[in-house]
Amino acid sequence: MTATTTHVPSGRAKAIPLRPRSALAIALVSIVGVIGFAWPLFITADSMLASHTNDAPLLFALMLPLLLAVVLSEVSEGGIDSKAIAMLGVLSAVDAMMRPLGAGTGGIEVMFFLLVLSGRVFGAGFGFVLGCTSMFASAILTAGIGPWLPFQMLGAGWIALGAGLLPPLRGRAEIFMLIGYGIISSLLYGWILNFYFWPLGTSGEPAISVVPGGPLLTNLKHFLAFNLATSLGWDLGRAITTSVLIALTGHPILLTLRRASRKAAFGRPTSLAD
């Protein structure tokens, strides 16, 4: 009997299930985030958004209440209990402490593999909140709070959320799937975050700069050239680090997290006998 390609339906309650109100809150956060990321593609030559410093504080002010709404909506619906909050706190702290180990040097970032594995085990809703809280906690730990933080929080939240939406495989097939997802999501994270930095980091180079009011295809070509010229090495480093850590530690960490999930029995009332 082999578990290599077994599809395993899971009836176990997720740590933070995606109920209608929480799903709506995440959708609103994501819409605001997409606008915040992609605005350089759609600004006009006479736009008031001459620099990203005018936009990021507004996005920060909009995103934080929406991120809080994700948690509050779950509390009001009974979708998150004390055990889920405790698990969220532990994993956020562990992930935040791992971030300085690589500090982004050469693209070596060790926090993303745990986001993928945690989102996989505890579900998309938990993963989204974990990605946001982990990035926020790590920013406090490393004094990395700035206008880039909400973009990093949302990007990390999307990575863990996506892991929770992957097909229900087990065994080697699951590990290979998570490795592939880790590579793709790590590359996309870097490219998405580059939208924030793109208007500020081109130094007027016409081949890679934003063309306000220019054709969408032209701006996309310039953005691609900007990515290749500035961050490809870091993005590949992040993808390699994440995929290697998943390959080396994915199986035991998944077992540990699933055992913790079974012990916690999310969604069940806590009793003195537990």
Short mmCIF file of C-alpha atoms in Angstrom, two decimals:
data_model
loop_
_atom_site.label_atom_id
_atom_site.label_comp_id
_atom_site.label_asym_id
_atom_site.label_seq_id
_atom_site.Cartn_x
_atom_site.Cartn_y
_atom_site.Cartn_z
CA MET A 1 0.00 0.00 0.00
CA THR A 2 1.44 3.36 -1.03
CA ALA A 3 0.49 6.90 -0.07
CA THR A 4 2.33 8.53 -2.95
CA THR A 5 -0.69 9.84 -4.86
CA THR A 6 -3.52 9.31 -2.42
CA HIS A 7 -6.26 11.90 -2.36
CA VAL A 8 -7.31 12.42 1.24
CA PRO A 9 -10.51 14.29 1.94
CA SER A 10 -10.34 16.19 5.18
CA GLY A 11 -13.38 16.67 7.34
CA ARG A 12 -11.33 18.11 10.21
CA ALA A 13 -12.24 21.65 11.17
CA LYS A 14 -9.76 24.28 10.01
CA ALA A 15 -8.15 26.55 12.56
CA ILE A 16 -9.80 29.59 10.97
CA PRO A 17 -12.46 28.38 8.50
CA LEU A 18 -13.30 30.65 5.58
CA ARG A 19 -16.85 31.65 6.45
CA PRO A 20 -18.74 34.20 4.31
CA ARG A 21 -17.80 37.28 6.33
CA SER A 22 -14.14 36.35 6.68
CA ALA A 23 -13.93 35.47 2.98
CA LEU A 24 -15.45 38.87 2.16
CA ALA A 25 -12.95 40.63 4.44
CA ILE A 26 -10.03 38.85 2.76
CA ALA A 27 -11.46 39.70 -0.67
CA LEU A 28 -11.71 43.39 0.27
CA VAL A 29 -8.15 43.40 1.58
CA SER A 30 -6.97 41.72 -1.61
CA ILE A 31 -8.79 44.19 -3.85
CA VAL A 32 -7.24 47.14 -2.02
CA GLY A 33 -3.87 45.41 -2.25
CA VAL A 34 -4.15 44.76 -5.99
CA ILE A 35 -4.97 48.43 -6.53
CA GLY A 36 -2.03 49.41 -4.34
CA PHE A 37 0.35 47.10 -6.21
CA ALA A 38 -0.76 47.71 -9.78
CA TRP A 39 -1.46 51.45 -9.82
CA PRO A 40 1.77 52.26 -11.77
CA LEU A 41 0.27 50.46 -14.78
CA PHE A 42 -2.75 52.76 -14.90
CA ILE A 43 -1.65 56.23 -13.77
CA THR A 44 -1.81 59.08 -16.24
CA ALA A 45 0.78 61.75 -16.94
CA ASP A 46 -1.14 64.30 -14.86
CA SER A 47 -1.91 61.90 -12.00
CA MET A 48 -1.57 63.13 -8.42
CA LEU A 49 0.26 59.87 -7.61
CA ALA A 50 3.60 61.35 -8.62
CA SER A 51 5.38 59.17 -6.08
CA HIS A 52 4.53 56.09 -4.08
CA THR A 53 5.04 57.94 -0.82
CA ASN A 54 1.62 59.53 -1.34
CA ASP A 55 -0.05 56.17 -1.84
CA ALA A 56 1.51 53.80 0.70
CA PRO A 57 0.32 55.57 3.89
CA LEU A 58 -3.23 55.59 2.52
CA LEU A 59 -3.00 51.90 1.68
CA PHE A 60 -1.61 51.18 5.16
CA ALA A 61 -4.53 53.06 6.74
CA LEU A 62 -7.02 51.10 4.64
CA MET A 63 -5.46 47.67 5.01
CA LEU A 64 -4.95 47.49 8.75
CA PRO A 65 -8.67 47.84 9.64
CA LEU A 66 -9.51 45.31 6.94
CA LEU A 67 -6.91 42.86 8.24
CA LEU A 68 -8.34 43.32 11.70
CA ALA A 69 -11.80 42.69 10.28
CA VAL A 70 -10.65 39.24 9.15
CA VAL A 71 -10.00 38.24 12.76
CA LEU A 72 -12.97 40.09 14.25
CA SER A 73 -15.39 38.56 11.77
CA GLU A 74 -14.15 35.10 12.75
CA VAL A 75 -14.45 35.86 16.47
CA SER A 76 -18.02 37.08 16.00
CA GLU A 77 -18.90 33.98 13.98
CA GLY A 78 -17.25 31.61 16.44
CA GLY A 79 -14.77 30.55 13.76
CA ILE A 80 -11.65 31.11 15.85
CA ASP A 81 -11.16 29.87 19.39
CA SER A 82 -8.45 30.23 22.01
CA LYS A 83 -6.56 27.21 20.63
CA ALA A 84 -6.39 28.75 17.16
CA ILE A 85 -5.24 32.07 18.61
CA ALA A 86 -2.53 30.27 20.59
CA MET A 87 -1.37 28.37 17.51
CA LEU A 88 -1.37 31.60 15.50
CA GLY A 89 0.75 33.30 18.15
CA VAL A 90 3.30 30.49 18.33
CA LEU A 91 3.74 30.13 14.58
CA SER A 92 3.89 33.91 14.06
CA ALA A 93 6.63 34.18 16.68
CA VAL A 94 8.62 31.28 15.22
CA ASP A 95 8.35 32.64 11.68
CA ALA A 96 9.25 36.16 12.79
CA MET A 97 12.37 34.89 14.58
CA MET A 98 13.47 32.94 11.51
CA ARG A 99 13.37 35.95 9.20
CA PRO A 100 16.58 37.59 10.49
CA LEU A 101 18.49 34.31 9.86
CA GLY A 102 18.65 35.12 6.17
CA ALA A 103 17.80 38.82 6.22
CA GLY A 104 17.23 38.61 2.47
CA THR A 105 20.97 38.35 1.74
CA GLY A 106 21.31 37.00 -1.78
CA GLY A 107 17.64 36.11 -1.67
CA ILE A 108 18.07 33.71 1.27
CA GLU A 109 14.78 34.06 3.13
CA VAL A 110 13.85 31.20 5.43
CA MET A 111 10.43 32.31 6.66
CA PHE A 112 8.36 31.43 3.61
CA PHE A 113 8.59 27.66 3.77
CA LEU A 114 6.85 27.64 7.16
CA LEU A 115 4.06 29.85 5.77
CA VAL A 116 3.49 27.31 2.99
CA LEU A 117 3.47 24.31 5.35
CA SER A 118 1.28 26.03 7.96
CA GLY A 119 -1.22 27.25 5.41
CA ARG A 120 -1.33 23.74 3.98
CA VAL A 121 -2.19 22.14 7.34
CA PHE A 122 -4.35 24.77 9.04
CA GLY A 123 -6.22 26.11 6.03
CA ALA A 124 -6.47 29.18 3.83
CA GLY A 125 -8.07 31.47 6.42
CA PHE A 126 -5.48 30.68 9.07
CA GLY A 127 -2.73 30.95 6.49
CA PHE A 128 -3.75 34.43 5.39
CA VAL A 129 -3.84 35.76 8.94
CA LEU A 130 -0.56 33.97 9.77
CA GLY A 131 1.21 35.52 6.78
CA CYS A 132 0.12 39.01 7.80
CA THR A 133 0.91 38.64 11.50
CA SER A 134 4.26 36.92 10.87
CA MET A 135 5.44 39.68 8.57
CA PHE A 136 4.23 42.36 10.98
CA ALA A 137 5.95 40.70 13.94
CA SER A 138 9.17 40.26 11.99
CA ALA A 139 9.09 43.93 10.98
CA ILE A 140 8.90 44.92 14.65
CA LEU A 141 11.72 42.50 15.48
CA THR A 142 14.01 43.79 12.73
CA ALA A 143 12.94 47.48 12.85
CA GLY A 144 11.59 47.05 9.34
CA ILE A 145 8.42 49.10 9.70
CA GLY A 146 7.87 51.42 6.76
CA PRO A 147 5.57 52.12 3.81
CA TRP A 148 6.56 48.77 2.29
CA LEU A 149 5.21 46.75 5.24
CA PRO A 150 1.54 46.48 4.18
CA PHE A 151 2.66 45.17 0.80
CA GLN A 152 4.86 42.55 2.47
CA MET A 153 2.05 41.56 4.83
CA LEU A 154 -0.41 41.07 2.01
CA GLY A 155 2.09 39.18 -0.15
CA ALA A 156 2.93 36.80 2.69
CA GLY A 157 -0.78 36.37 3.44
CA TRP A 158 -1.46 35.42 -0.17
CA ILE A 159 1.33 32.83 -0.14
CA ALA A 160 -0.03 31.01 2.92
CA LEU A 161 -3.65 31.38 1.76
CA GLY A 162 -2.81 29.78 -1.58
CA ALA A 163 -1.11 26.86 0.18
CA GLY A 164 -4.35 26.21 2.05
CA LEU A 165 -6.27 26.00 -1.23
CA LEU A 166 -4.07 23.36 -2.87
CA PRO A 167 -5.51 19.92 -3.76
CA PRO A 168 -5.68 17.31 -0.94
CA LEU A 169 -2.70 15.11 -1.79
CA ARG A 170 -0.55 13.12 0.63
CA GLY A 171 2.86 11.47 0.64
CA ARG A 172 5.48 12.25 -1.99
CA ALA A 173 2.94 13.83 -4.31
CA GLU A 174 2.11 16.38 -1.64
CA ILE A 175 5.77 17.25 -1.04
CA PHE A 176 6.42 17.66 -4.77
CA MET A 177 3.32 19.83 -5.07
CA LEU A 178 4.43 22.03 -2.17
CA ILE A 179 7.94 22.34 -3.62
CA GLY A 180 6.49 23.50 -6.92
CA TYR A 181 4.14 25.89 -5.15
CA GLY A 182 7.01 27.21 -3.03
CA ILE A 183 9.04 28.01 -6.15
CA ILE A 184 6.18 29.73 -7.98
CA SER A 185 4.89 31.68 -4.97
CA SER A 186 8.41 32.83 -4.02
CA LEU A 187 8.99 34.20 -7.50
CA LEU A 188 5.57 35.84 -7.64
CA TYR A 189 6.09 37.40 -4.20
CA GLY A 190 9.21 39.15 -5.43
CA TRP A 191 7.59 40.31 -8.64
CA ILE A 192 4.49 41.60 -6.85
CA LEU A 193 6.58 43.46 -4.29
CA ASN A 194 8.54 45.04 -7.12
CA PHE A 195 5.43 46.92 -8.18
CA TYR A 196 5.86 48.92 -4.97
CA PHE A 197 9.50 49.75 -5.69
CA TRP A 198 9.32 50.07 -9.48
CA PRO A 199 8.45 53.79 -9.77
CA LEU A 200 11.17 54.66 -7.23
CA GLY A 201 14.03 52.45 -8.38
CA THR A 202 14.48 53.17 -12.07
CA SER A 203 16.58 56.37 -11.84
CA GLY A 204 14.99 57.69 -15.00
CA GLU A 205 16.19 54.82 -17.20
CA PRO A 206 13.72 54.93 -20.13
CA ALA A 207 13.88 51.21 -20.90
CA ILE A 208 12.70 50.17 -17.43
CA SER A 209 10.76 53.18 -16.13
CA VAL A 210 7.02 53.65 -15.76
CA VAL A 211 5.49 55.57 -18.66
CA PRO A 212 2.58 57.51 -17.10
CA GLY A 213 -0.38 57.25 -19.44
CA GLY A 214 1.54 54.91 -21.74
CA PRO A 215 0.16 51.70 -23.30
CA LEU A 216 -0.33 48.83 -20.86
CA LEU A 217 1.85 46.51 -22.95
CA THR A 218 4.70 49.04 -22.94
CA ASN A 219 4.59 49.38 -19.15
CA LEU A 220 4.48 45.61 -18.74
CA LYS A 221 7.57 45.24 -20.95
CA HIS A 222 9.35 47.89 -18.90
CA PHE A 223 8.33 46.15 -15.69
CA LEU A 224 9.65 42.82 -16.98
CA ALA A 225 12.94 44.45 -17.90
CA PHE A 226 13.08 46.08 -14.45
CA ASN A 227 12.59 42.70 -12.76
CA LEU A 228 15.28 41.02 -14.84
CA ALA A 229 17.72 43.86 -14.21
CA THR A 230 17.22 44.33 -10.48
CA SER A 231 15.75 41.42 -8.53
CA LEU A 232 15.95 38.17 -10.48
CA GLY A 233 18.86 36.90 -8.36
CA TRP A 234 17.03 37.61 -5.09
CA ASP A 235 13.81 36.05 -6.37
CA LEU A 236 15.61 32.90 -7.50
CA GLY A 237 17.43 32.75 -4.15
CA ARG A 238 14.11 32.94 -2.30
CA ALA A 239 12.59 30.24 -4.52
CA ILE A 240 15.58 27.92 -4.05
CA THR A 241 15.68 28.45 -0.29
CA THR A 242 11.97 27.84 0.11
CA SER A 243 11.89 24.75 -2.10
CA VAL A 244 15.00 23.17 -0.52
CA LEU A 245 13.66 23.70 3.02
CA ILE A 246 10.31 22.17 2.04
CA ALA A 247 12.09 19.20 0.47
CA LEU A 248 14.30 18.65 3.54
CA THR A 249 11.84 19.37 6.35
CA GLY A 250 8.39 19.23 4.77
CA HIS A 251 7.50 15.68 5.79
CA PRO A 252 8.39 15.89 9.51
CA ILE A 253 6.98 19.41 9.89
CA LEU A 254 3.71 18.44 8.21
CA LEU A 255 3.44 15.46 10.56
CA THR A 256 4.11 17.67 13.58
CA LEU A 257 1.63 20.33 12.55
CA ARG A 258 -1.07 17.77 11.75
CA ARG A 259 -0.52 16.10 15.09
CA ALA A 260 -0.90 19.48 16.77
CA SER A 261 -4.06 20.11 14.75
CA ARG A 262 -5.55 16.80 15.85
CA LYS A 263 -4.68 17.48 19.49
CA ALA A 264 -6.14 20.99 19.32
CA ALA A 265 -9.39 19.75 17.74
CA PHE A 266 -10.25 23.21 16.42
CA GLY A 267 -13.92 24.05 16.54
CA ARG A 268 -14.61 21.83 19.56
CA PRO A 269 -15.32 23.49 22.90
CA THR A 270 -12.41 23.24 25.35
CA SER A 271 -13.16 21.08 28.38
CA LEU A 272 -11.21 20.15 31.50
CA ALA A 273 -10.83 16.64 30.10
CA ASP A 274 -8.94 17.84 26.98
#
